Tab-separated table of N, CA and C in Angstrom:
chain	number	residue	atom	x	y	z
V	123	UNK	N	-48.097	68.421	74.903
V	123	UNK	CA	-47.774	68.844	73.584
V	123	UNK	C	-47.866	67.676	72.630
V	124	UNK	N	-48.941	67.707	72.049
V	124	UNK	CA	-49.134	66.482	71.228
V	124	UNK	C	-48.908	66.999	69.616
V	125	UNK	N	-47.974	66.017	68.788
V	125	UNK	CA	-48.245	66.652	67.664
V	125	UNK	C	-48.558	65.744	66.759
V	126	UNK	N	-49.107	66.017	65.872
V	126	UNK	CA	-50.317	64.584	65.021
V	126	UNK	C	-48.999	64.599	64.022
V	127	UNK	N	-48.873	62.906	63.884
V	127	UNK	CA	-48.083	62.351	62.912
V	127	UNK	C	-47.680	62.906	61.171
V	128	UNK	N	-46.545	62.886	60.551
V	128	UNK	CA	-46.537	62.816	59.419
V	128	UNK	C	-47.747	62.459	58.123
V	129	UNK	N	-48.452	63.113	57.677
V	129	UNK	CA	-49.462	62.404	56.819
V	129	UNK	C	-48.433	61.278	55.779
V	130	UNK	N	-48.889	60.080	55.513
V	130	UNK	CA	-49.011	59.188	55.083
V	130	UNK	C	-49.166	59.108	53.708
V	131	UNK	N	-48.315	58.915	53.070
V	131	UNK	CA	-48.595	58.879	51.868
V	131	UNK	C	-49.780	57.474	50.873
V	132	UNK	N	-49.858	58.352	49.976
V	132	UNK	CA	-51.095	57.342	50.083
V	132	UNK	C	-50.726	55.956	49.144
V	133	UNK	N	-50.986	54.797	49.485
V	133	UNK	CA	-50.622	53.371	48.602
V	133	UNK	C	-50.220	53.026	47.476
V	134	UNK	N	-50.976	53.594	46.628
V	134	UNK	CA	-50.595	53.762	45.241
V	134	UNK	C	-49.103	54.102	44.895
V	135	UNK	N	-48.967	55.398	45.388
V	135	UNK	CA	-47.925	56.208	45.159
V	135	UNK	C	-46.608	55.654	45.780
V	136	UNK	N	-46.659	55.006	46.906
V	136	UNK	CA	-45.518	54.488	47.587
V	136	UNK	C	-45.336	53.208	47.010
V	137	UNK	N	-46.196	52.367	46.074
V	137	UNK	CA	-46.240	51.110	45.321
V	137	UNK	C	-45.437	51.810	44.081
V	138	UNK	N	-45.952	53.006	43.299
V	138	UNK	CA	-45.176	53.602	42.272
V	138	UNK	C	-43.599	53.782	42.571
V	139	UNK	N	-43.580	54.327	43.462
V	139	UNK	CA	-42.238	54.821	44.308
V	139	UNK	C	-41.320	53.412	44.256
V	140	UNK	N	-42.185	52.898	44.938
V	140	UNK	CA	-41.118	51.631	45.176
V	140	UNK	C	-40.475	50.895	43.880
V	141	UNK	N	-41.443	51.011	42.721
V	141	UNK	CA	-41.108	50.446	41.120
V	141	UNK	C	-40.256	51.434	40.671
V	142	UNK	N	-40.586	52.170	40.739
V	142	UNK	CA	-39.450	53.324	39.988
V	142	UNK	C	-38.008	53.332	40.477
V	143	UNK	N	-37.468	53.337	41.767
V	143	UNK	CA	-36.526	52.118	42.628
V	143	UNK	C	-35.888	51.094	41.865
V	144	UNK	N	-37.213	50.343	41.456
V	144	UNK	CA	-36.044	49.086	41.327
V	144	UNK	C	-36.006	48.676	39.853
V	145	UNK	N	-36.577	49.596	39.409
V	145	UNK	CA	-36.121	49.463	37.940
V	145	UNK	C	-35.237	49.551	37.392
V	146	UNK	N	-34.154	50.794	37.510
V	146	UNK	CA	-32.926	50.676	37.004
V	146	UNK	C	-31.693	49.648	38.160
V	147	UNK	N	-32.050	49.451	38.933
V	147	UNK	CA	-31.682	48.132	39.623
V	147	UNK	C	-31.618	46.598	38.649
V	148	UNK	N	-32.445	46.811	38.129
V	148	UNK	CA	-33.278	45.236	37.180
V	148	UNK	C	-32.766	45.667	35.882
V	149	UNK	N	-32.426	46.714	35.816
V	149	UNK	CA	-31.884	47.323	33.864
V	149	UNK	C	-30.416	46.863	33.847
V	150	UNK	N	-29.413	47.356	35.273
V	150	UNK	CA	-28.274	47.077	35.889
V	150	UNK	C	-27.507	45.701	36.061
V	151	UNK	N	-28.178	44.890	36.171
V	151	UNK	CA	-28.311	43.284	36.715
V	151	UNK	C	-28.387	42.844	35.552
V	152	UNK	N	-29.068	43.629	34.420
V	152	UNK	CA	-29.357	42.707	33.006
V	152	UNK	C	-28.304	42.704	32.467
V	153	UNK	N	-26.929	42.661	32.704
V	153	UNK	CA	-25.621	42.514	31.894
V	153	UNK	C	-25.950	41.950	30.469
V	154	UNK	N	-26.384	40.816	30.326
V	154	UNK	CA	-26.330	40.514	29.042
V	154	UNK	C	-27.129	40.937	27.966
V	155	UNK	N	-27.991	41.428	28.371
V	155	UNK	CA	-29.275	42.320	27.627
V	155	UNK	C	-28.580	43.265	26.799
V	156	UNK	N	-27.565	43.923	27.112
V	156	UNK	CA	-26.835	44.913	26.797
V	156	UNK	C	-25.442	44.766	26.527
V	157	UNK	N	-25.118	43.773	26.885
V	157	UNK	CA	-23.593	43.727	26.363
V	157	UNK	C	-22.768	42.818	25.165
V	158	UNK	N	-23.510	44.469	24.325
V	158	UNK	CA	-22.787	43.817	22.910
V	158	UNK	C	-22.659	45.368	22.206
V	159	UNK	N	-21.874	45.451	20.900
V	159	UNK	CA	-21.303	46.540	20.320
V	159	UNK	C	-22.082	47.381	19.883
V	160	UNK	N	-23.305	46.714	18.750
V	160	UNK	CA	-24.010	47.629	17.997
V	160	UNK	C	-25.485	47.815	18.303
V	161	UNK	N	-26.383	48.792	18.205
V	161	UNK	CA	-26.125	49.576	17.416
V	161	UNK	C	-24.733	50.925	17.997
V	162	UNK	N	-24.242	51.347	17.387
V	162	UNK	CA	-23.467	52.677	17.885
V	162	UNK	C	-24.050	53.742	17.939
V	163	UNK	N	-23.798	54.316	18.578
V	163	UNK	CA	-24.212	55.956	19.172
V	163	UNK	C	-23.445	57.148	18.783
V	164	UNK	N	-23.169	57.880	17.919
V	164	UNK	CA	-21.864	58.614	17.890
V	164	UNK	C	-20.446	58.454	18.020
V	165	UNK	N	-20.285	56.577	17.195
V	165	UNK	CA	-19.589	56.105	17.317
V	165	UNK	C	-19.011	55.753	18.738
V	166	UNK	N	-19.809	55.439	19.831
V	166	UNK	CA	-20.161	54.530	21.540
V	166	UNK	C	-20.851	53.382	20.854
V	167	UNK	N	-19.999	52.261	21.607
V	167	UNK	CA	-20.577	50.959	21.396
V	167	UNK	C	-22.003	51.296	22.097
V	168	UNK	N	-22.682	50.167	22.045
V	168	UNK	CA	-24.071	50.316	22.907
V	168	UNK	C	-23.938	49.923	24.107
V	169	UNK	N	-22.953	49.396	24.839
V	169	UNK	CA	-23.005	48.879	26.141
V	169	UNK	C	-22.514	50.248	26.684
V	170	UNK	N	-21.845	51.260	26.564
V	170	UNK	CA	-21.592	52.295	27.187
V	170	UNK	C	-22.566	53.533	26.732
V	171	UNK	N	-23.294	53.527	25.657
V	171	UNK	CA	-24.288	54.764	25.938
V	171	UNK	C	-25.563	53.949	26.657
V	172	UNK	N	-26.041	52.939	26.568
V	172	UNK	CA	-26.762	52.398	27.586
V	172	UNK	C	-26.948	52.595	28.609
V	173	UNK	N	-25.581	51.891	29.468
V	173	UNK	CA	-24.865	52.469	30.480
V	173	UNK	C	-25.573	54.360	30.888
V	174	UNK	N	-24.991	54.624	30.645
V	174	UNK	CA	-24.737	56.393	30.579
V	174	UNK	C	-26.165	56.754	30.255
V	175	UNK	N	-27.515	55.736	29.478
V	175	UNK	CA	-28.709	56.610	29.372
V	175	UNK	C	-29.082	56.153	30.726
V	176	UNK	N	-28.806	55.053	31.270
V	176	UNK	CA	-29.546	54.741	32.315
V	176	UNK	C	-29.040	55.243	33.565
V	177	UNK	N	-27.807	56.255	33.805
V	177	UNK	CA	-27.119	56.757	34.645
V	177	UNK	C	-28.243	58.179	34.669
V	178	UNK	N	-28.433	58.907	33.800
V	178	UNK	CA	-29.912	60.410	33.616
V	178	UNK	C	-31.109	59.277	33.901
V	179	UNK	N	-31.288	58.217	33.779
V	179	UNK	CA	-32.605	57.966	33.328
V	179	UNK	C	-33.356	57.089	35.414
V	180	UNK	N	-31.759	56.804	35.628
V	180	UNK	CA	-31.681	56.431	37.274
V	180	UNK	C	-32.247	57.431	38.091
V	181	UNK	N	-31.446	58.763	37.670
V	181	UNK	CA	-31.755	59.893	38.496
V	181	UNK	C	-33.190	60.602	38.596
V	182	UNK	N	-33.592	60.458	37.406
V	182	UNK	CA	-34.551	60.636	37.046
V	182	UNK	C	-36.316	59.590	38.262
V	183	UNK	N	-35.825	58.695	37.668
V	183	UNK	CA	-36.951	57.937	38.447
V	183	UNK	C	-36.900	57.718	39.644
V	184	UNK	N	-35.313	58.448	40.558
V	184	UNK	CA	-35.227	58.158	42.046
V	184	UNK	C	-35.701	59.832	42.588
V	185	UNK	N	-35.733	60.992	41.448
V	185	UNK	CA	-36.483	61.966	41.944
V	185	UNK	C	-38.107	61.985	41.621
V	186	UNK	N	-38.470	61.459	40.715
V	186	UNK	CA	-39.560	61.391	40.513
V	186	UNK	C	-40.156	60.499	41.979
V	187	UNK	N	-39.389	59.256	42.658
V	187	UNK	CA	-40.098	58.489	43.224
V	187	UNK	C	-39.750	59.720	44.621
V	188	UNK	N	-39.040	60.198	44.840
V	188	UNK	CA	-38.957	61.302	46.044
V	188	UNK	C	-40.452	62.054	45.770
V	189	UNK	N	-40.326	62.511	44.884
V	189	UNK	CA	-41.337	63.398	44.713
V	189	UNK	C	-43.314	62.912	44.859
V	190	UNK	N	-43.250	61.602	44.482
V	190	UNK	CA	-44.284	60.639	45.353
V	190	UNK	C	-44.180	60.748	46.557
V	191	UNK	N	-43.087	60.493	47.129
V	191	UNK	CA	-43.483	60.046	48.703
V	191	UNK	C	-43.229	61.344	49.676
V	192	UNK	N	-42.725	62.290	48.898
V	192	UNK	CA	-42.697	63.171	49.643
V	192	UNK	C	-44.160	64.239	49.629
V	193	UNK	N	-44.375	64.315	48.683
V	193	UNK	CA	-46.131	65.209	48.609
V	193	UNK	C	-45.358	66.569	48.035
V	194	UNK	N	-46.337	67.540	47.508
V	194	UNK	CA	-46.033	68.807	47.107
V	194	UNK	C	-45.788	69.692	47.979
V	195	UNK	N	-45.975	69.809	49.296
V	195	UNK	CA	-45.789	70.698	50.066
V	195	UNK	C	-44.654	71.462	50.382
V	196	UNK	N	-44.591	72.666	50.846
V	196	UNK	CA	-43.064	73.367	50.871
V	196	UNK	C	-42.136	72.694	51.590
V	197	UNK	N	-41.323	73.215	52.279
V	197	UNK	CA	-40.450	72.343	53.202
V	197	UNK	C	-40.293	71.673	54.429
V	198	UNK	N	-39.846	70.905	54.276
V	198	UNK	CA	-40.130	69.422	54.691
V	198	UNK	C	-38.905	68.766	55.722
């Protein structure tokens, strides 16, 4: 009973995958980039809607990078 391996995703995409990863990693780490009051947001300093865009904007690029390495196919 032989069964042929997982197809492989292809290079590109797992190079994309992997950036999309560590980007909000590198946004996270930038403490000082971001930590200061203005501009305001609906009266939110900027270090907390920052914060909070990059909390949607995390999720975002860790499903998008799923969605690279996983392929379109049904279930998996």
């Amino acid at each position: 009973m032989s069964e042929t391996p997982p197809a492989r995703t292809p290079t590109p995409r797992r190079v994309l995958a992997g950036v999309l990863l560590v980007v909000p990693f590198v946004v996270y780490l930038a403490v000082p980039s971001y930590a200061k009051v203005t501009p305001k947001l609906a009266g939110f300093p900027f270090f907390y809607w920052w914060q909070l865009l990059w909390v949607v904007l995390t999720a975002v690029c860790i499903g998008v990078a799923h969605r690279l390495t996983r392929g379109r196919g049904g279930a998996e």
